[in-house]
Coordinates of C-alpha atoms (C1' of nucleotides) in Angstrom, one line a residue:
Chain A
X29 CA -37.4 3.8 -5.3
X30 CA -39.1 4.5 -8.5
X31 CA -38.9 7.8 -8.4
X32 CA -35.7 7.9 -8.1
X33 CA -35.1 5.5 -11.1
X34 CA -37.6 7.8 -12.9
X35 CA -35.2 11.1 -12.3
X36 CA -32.2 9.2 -13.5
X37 CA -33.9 8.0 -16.5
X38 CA -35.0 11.2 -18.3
X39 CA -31.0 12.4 -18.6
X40 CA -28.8 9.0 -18.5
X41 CA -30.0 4.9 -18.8
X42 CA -29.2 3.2 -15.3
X43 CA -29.9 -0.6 -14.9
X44 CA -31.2 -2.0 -11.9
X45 CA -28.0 -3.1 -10.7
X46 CA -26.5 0.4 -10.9
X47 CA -29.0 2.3 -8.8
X48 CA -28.4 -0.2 -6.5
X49 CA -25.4 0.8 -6.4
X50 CA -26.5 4.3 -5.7
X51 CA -29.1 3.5 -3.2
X52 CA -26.6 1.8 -1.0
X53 CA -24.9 4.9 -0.6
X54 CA -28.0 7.1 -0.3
X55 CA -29.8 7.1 3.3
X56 CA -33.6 7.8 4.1
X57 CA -34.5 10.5 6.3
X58 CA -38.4 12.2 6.8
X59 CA -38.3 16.3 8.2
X60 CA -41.6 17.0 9.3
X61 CA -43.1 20.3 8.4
X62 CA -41.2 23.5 9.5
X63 CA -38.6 21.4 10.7
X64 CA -34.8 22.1 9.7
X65 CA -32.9 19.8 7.2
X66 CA -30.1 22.5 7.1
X67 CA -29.4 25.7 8.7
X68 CA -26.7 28.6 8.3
X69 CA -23.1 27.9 9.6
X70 CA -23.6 24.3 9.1
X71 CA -21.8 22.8 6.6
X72 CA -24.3 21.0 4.1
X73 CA -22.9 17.3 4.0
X74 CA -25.5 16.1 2.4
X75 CA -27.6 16.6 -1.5
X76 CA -31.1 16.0 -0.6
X77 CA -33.2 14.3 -2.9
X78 CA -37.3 14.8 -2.1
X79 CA -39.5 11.2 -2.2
X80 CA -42.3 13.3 -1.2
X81 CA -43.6 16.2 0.7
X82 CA -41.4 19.1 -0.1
X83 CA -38.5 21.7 1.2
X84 CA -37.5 24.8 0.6
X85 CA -33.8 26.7 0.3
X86 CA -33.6 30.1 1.8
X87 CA -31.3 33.2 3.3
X88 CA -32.0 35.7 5.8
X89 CA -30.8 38.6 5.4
X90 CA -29.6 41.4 7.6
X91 CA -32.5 43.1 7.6
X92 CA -34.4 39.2 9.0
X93 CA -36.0 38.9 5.6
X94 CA -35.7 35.6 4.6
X95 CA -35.6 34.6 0.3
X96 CA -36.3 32.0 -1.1
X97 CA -34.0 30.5 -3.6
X98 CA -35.6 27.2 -4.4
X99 CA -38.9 24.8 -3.9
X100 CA -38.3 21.4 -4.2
X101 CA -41.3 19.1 -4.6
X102 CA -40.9 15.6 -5.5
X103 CA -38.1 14.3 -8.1
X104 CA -36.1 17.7 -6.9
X105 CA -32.5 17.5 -5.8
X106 CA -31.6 20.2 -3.2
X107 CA -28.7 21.4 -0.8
X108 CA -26.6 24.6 -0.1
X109 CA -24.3 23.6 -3.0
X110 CA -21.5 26.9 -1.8
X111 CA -21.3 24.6 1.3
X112 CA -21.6 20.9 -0.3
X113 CA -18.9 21.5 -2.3
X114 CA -16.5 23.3 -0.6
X115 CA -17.0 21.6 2.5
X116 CA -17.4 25.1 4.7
X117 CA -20.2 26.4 6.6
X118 CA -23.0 28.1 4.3
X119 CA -25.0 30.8 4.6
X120 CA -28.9 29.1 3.7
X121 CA -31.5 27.3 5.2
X122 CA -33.2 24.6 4.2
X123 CA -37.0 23.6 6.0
X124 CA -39.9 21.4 5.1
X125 CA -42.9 22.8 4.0
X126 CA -44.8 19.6 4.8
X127 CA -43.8 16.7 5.7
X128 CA -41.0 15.2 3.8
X129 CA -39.3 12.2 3.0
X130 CA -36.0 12.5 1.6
X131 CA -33.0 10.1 0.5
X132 CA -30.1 12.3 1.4
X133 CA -26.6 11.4 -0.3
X134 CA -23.1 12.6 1.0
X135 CA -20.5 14.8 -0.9
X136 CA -18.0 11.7 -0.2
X137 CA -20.1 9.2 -1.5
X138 CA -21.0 11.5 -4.2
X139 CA -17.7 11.9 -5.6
X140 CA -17.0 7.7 -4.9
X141 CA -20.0 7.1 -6.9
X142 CA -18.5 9.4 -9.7
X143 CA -15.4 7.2 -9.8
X144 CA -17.6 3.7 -9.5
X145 CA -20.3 4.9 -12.3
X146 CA -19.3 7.9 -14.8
X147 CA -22.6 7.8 -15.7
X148 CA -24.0 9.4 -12.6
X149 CA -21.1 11.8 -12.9
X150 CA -23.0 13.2 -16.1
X151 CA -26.4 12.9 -14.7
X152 CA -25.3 15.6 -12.3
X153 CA -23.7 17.1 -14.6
X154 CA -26.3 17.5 -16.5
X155 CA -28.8 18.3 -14.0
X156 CA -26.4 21.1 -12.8
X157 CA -26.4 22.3 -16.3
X158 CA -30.0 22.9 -16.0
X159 CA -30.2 24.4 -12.7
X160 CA -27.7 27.2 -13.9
X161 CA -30.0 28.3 -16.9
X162 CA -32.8 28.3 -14.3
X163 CA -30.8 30.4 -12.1
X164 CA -29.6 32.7 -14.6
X165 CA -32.9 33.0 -16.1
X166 CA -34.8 34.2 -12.7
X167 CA -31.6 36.9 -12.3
X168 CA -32.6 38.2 -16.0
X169 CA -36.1 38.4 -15.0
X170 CA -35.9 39.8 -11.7
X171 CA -33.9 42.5 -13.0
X172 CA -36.2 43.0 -15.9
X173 CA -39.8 42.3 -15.8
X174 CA -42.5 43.9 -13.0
X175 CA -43.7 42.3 -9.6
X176 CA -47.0 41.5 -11.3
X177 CA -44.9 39.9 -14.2
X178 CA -42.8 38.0 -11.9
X179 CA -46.2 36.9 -10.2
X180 CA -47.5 35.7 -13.0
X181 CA -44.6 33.3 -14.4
X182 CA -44.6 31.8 -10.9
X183 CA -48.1 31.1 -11.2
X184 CA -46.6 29.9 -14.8
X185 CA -43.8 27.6 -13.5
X186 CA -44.7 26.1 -10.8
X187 CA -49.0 26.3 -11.0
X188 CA -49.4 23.0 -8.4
X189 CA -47.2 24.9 -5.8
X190 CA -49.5 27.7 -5.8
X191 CA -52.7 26.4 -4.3
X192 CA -50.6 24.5 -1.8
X193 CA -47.9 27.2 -0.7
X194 CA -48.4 30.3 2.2
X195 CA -48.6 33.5 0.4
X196 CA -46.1 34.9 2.3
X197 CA -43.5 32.6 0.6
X198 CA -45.0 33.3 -2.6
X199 CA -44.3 36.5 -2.2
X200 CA -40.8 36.0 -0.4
X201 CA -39.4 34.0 -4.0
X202 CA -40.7 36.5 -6.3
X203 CA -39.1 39.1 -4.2
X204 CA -42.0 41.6 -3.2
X205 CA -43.0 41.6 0.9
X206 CA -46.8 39.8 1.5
X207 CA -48.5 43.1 1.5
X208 CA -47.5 44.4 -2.0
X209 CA -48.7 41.2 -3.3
X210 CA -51.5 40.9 -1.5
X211 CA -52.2 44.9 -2.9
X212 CA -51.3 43.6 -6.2
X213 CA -54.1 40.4 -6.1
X214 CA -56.7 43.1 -4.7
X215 CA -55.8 45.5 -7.6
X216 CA -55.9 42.4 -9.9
X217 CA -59.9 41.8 -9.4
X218 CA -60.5 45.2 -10.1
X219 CA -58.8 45.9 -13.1
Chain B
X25 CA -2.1 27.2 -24.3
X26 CA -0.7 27.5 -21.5
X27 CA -3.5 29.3 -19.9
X28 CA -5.6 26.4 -21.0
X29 CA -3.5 23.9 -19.2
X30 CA -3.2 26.2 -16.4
X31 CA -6.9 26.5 -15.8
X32 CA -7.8 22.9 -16.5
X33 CA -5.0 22.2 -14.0
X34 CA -7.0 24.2 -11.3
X35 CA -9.7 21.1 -11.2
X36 CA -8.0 18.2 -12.9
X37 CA -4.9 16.7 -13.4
X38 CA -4.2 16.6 -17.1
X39 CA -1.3 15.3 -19.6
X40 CA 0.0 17.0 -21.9
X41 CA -1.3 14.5 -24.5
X42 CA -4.6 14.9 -22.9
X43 CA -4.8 18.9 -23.4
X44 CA -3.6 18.1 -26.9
X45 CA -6.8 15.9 -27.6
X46 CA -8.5 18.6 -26.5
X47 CA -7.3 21.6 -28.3
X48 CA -7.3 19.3 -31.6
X49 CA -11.6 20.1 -31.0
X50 CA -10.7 23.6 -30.5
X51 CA -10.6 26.6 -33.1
X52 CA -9.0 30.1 -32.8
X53 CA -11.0 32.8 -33.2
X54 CA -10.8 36.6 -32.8
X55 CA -13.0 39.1 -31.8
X56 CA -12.7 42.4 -32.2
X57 CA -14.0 45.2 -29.6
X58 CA -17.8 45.9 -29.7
X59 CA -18.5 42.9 -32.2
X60 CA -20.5 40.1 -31.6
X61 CA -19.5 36.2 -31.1
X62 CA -23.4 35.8 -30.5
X63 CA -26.9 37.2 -30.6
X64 CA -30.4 36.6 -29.2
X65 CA -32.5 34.0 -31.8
X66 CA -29.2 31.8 -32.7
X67 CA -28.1 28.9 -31.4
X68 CA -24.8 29.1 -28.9
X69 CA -23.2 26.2 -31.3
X70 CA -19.9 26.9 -29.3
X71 CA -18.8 27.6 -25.4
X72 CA -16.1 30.1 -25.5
X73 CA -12.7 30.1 -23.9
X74 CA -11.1 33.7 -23.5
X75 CA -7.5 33.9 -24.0
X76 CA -6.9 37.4 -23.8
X77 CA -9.2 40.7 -23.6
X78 CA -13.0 40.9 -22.4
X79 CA -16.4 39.0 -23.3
X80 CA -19.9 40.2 -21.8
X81 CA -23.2 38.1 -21.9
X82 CA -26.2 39.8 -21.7
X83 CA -29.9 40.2 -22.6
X84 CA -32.0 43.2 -23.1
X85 CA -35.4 43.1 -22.5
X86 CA -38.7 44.7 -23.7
X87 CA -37.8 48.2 -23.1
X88 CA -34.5 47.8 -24.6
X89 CA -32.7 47.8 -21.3
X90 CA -29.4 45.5 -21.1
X91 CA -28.8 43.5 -18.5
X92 CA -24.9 41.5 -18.1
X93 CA -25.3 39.0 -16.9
X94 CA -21.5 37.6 -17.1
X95 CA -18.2 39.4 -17.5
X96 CA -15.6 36.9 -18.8
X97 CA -11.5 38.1 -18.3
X98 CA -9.1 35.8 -19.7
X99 CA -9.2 32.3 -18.6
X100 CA -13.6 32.2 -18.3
X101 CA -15.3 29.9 -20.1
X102 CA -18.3 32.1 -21.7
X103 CA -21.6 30.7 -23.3
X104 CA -25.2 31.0 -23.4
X105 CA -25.8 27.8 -21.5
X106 CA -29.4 27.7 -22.3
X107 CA -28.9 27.6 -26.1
X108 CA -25.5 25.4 -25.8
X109 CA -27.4 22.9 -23.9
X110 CA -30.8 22.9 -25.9
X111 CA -29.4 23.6 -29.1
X112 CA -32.3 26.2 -29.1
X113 CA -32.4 30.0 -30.2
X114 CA -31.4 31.7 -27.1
X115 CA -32.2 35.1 -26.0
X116 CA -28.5 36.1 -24.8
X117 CA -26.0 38.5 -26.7
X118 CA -22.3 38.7 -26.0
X119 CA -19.8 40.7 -27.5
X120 CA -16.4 41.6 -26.9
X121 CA -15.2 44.8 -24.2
X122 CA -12.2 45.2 -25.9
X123 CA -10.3 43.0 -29.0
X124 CA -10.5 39.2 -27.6
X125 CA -9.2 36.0 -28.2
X126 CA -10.9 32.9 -27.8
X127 CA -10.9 29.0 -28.3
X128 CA -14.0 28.3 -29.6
X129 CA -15.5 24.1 -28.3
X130 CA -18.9 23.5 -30.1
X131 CA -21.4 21.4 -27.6
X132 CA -20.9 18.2 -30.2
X133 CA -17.1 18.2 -29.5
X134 CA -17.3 18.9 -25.8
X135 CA -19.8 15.9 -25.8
X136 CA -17.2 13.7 -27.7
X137 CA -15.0 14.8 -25.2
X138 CA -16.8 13.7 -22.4
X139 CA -16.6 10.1 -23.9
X140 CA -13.2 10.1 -25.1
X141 CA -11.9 11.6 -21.7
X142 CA -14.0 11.5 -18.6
X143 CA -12.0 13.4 -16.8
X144 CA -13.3 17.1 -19.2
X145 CA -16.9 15.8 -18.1
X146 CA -15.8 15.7 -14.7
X147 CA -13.7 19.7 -14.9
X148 CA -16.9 21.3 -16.5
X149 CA -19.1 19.3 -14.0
X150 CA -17.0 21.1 -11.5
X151 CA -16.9 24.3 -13.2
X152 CA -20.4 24.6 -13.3
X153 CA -21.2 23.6 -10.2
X154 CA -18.8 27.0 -9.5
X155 CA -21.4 28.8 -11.6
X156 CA -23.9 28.0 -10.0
X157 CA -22.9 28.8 -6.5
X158 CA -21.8 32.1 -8.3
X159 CA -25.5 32.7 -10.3
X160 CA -27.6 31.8 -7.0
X161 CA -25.6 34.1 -4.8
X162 CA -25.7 37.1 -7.3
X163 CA -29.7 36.2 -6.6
X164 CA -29.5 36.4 -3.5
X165 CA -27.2 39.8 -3.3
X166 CA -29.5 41.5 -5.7
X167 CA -32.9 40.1 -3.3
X168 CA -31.3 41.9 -0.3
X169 CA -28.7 44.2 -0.6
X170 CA -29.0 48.0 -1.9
X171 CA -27.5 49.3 -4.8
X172 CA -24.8 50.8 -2.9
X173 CA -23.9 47.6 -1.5
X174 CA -24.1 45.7 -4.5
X175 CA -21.9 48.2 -6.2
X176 CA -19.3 48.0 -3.2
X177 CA -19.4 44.0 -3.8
X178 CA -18.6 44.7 -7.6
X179 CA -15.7 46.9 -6.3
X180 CA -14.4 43.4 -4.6
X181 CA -14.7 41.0 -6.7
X182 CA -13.6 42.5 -10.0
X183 CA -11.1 45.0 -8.8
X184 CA -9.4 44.5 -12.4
X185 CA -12.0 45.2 -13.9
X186 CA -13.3 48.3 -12.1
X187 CA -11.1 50.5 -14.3
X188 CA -10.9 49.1 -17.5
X189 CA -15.0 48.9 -17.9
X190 CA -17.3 51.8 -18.9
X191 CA -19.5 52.6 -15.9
X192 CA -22.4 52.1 -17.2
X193 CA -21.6 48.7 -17.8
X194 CA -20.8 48.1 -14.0
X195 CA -24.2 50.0 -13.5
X196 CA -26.4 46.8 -15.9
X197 CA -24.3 44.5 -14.1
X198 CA -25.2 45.4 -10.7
X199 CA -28.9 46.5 -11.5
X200 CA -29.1 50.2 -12.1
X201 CA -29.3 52.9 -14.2
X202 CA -26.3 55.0 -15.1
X203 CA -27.6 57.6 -13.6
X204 CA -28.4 56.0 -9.9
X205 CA -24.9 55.0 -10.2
X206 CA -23.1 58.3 -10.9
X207 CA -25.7 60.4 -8.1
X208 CA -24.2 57.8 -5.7
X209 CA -20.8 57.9 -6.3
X210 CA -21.0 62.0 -6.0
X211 CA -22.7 61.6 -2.7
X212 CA -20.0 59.3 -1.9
X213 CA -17.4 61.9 -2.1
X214 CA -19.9 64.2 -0.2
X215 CA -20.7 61.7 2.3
Chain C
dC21 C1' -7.9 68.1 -36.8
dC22 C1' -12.5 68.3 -36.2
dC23 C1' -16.7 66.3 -35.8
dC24 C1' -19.8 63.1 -34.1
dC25 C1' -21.2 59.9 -31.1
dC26 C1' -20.9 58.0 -26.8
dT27 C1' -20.2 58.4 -21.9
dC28 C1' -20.7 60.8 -17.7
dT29 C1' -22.9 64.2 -14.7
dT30 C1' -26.4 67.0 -12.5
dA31 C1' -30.9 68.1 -11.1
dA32 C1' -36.0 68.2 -11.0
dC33 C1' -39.6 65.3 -10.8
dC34 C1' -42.0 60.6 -10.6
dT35 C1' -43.4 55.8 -9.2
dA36 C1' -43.1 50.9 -7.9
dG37 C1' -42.8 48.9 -4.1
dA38 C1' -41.5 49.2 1.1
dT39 C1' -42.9 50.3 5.8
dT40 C1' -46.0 50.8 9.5
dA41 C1' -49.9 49.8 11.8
dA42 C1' -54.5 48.2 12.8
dC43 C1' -57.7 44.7 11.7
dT44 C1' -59.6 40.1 10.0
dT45 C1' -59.2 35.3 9.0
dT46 C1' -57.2 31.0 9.2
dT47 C1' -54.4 27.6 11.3
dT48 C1' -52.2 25.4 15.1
dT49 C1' -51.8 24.2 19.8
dT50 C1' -53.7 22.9 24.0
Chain D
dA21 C1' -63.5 24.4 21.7
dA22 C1' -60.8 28.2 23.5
dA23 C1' -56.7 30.5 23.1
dA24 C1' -52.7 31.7 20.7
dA25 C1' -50.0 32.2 16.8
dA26 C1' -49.5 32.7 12.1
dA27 C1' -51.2 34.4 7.7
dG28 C1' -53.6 37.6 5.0
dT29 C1' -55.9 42.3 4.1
dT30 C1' -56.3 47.3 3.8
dA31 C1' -54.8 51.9 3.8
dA32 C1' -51.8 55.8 4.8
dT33 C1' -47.3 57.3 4.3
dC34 C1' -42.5 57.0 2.8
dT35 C1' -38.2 56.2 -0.1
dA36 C1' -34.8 54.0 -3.2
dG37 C1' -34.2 54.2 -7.4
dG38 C1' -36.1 55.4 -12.2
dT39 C1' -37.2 58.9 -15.8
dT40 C1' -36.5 62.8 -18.3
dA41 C1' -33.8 66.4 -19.9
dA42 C1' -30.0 69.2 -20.8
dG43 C1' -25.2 70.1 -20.6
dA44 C1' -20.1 68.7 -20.4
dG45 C1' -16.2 66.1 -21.4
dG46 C1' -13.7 62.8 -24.5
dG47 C1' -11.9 59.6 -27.7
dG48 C1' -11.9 57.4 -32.1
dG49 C1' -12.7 57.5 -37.2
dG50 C1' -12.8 60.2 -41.5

DNA sequence: CCCCCCTCTTAACCTAGATTAACTTTTTTT
DNA sequence: AAAAAAAGTTAATCTAGGTTAAGAGGGGGG
């Protein structure tokens, strides 16, 4: 898979040979839209990694409100990483938002591959790196900045999901229910 | 260090020869209570290890509100990971609850190290996988549980910490004002 | 030892965003 | 193409938590 190659290359240098390697251990897999990849109490086996389509991480809470922790469109890596790496049941879900077709990788081959090829080892390092400063980053600004500001660095951040995604899940990853933001959009052409 | 050894030992398996490659990268440093190992607008040259006493990270937005993001006891590894990573001005302070010292690895050494000894890349791969998990479910917590809740969880997972820290501190870490925080803990008593 | 600054408390009042509910529009299923 | 389900809108009402303000400890530096 290009793609693949292409989301190795922008943090390590991988020859042909080695992502062989990698796609030997990977397997392909397509989750049609709304269907499960992963849901709560099982335990995530595998890292997902998106070809095309796209999926989405999420809780539910007590309350039945689900929140969204992640989108992944193409070139995205995504999992329940409490469960993948400690093995145990987690807590999220993880559904496609379209169709999807995925090339899903195991925590066991993971951690072989890390002993085969160090390098990959750092590309997910790396790539974990990043996904921490993201994560850290939306917990600053969700306790700092305003529904409407929160809005408007989605529309920011991820301006192709927003023609293509439901409202409601919009809403649901900025943390506001659908009516306040549909309130918020009305006010919006107004003011 | 022992408590170096010890904490490296939780992920890794590491010689004693190997720790002292490591700590020849290292350099001491002291911090005393309320004084700054790093502000917003400078670059995190160094992640920090705490040996003894109390780091916070934190930023503080627009209306001059704080908001910790990381309490770091002896034994935490504290930085701000954006700014490490990027070598970019971050936007994160930290400073020191109470006279600290560290062991101070600047992101070139800890690359070095990564070459020299695969086996670091492969602890702080670990430990920030650990983060992460940590970062997204704090999101998650602060999406859908109340502030009394939320202040409950504090109670659990830092119990140390509960006495030695200012409340008002516990109060930016978990969200609220000081003074949400103080009504309910004296309807607590009532309740 | 005292003063000042900082933390904590209490209470009245305020607001961003939630809840509920009824209705409209769009999408999906058959 | 009809029927059903899901998504979006609007508006009235409600509440968790914020804001403001004023007073009460309390501990560290001069």
């Amino acid at each position: 898979m290009e793609l693949l190659l292409h989301t190795f290359s922008k943090h390590i240098n991988i020859t042909e040979q080695e992502l062989t390697v990698v796609l030997n251990r990977m397997r392909k897999k397509t989750v049609k839209k709304k269907q499960y990849l992963l849901q709560a109490d099982q335990v995530a086996k595998d890292a997902a990694f998106v070809v095309s389509g796209c999926l989405r991480s999420y809780s539910i809470d007590d309350n039945g409100f689900e929140h969204i922790l992640q989108f992944a469109p193409p070139g995205w890596w995504i999992t329940d990483m409490f469960s993948f790496i400690s093995e145990q049941p987690g807590n999220l879900f993880i559904d496609a938002i379209e169709n999807t077709e995925l090339l899903l990788l195991s925590r066991k081959d993971q951690l072989a591959l890390f002993d085969e090829l160090p390098k990959l080892e750092r590309y997910f390092r790396i790539v974990t790196e990043k996904s921490l400063v993201n994560s850290r980053q939306r917990l600053v600004e969700n306790l700092s900045l305003t529904a409407k500001e929160r809005y408007e660095r989605f529309c920011n951040i991820y301006p192709t999901l927003i023609n293509t995604l439901p409202q409601k899940q919009i809403a649901s990853f900025i943390g506001v229910t659908p009516e306040f933001l549909s309130k918020m959009k009305s006010q919006w052409l107004k003011g």
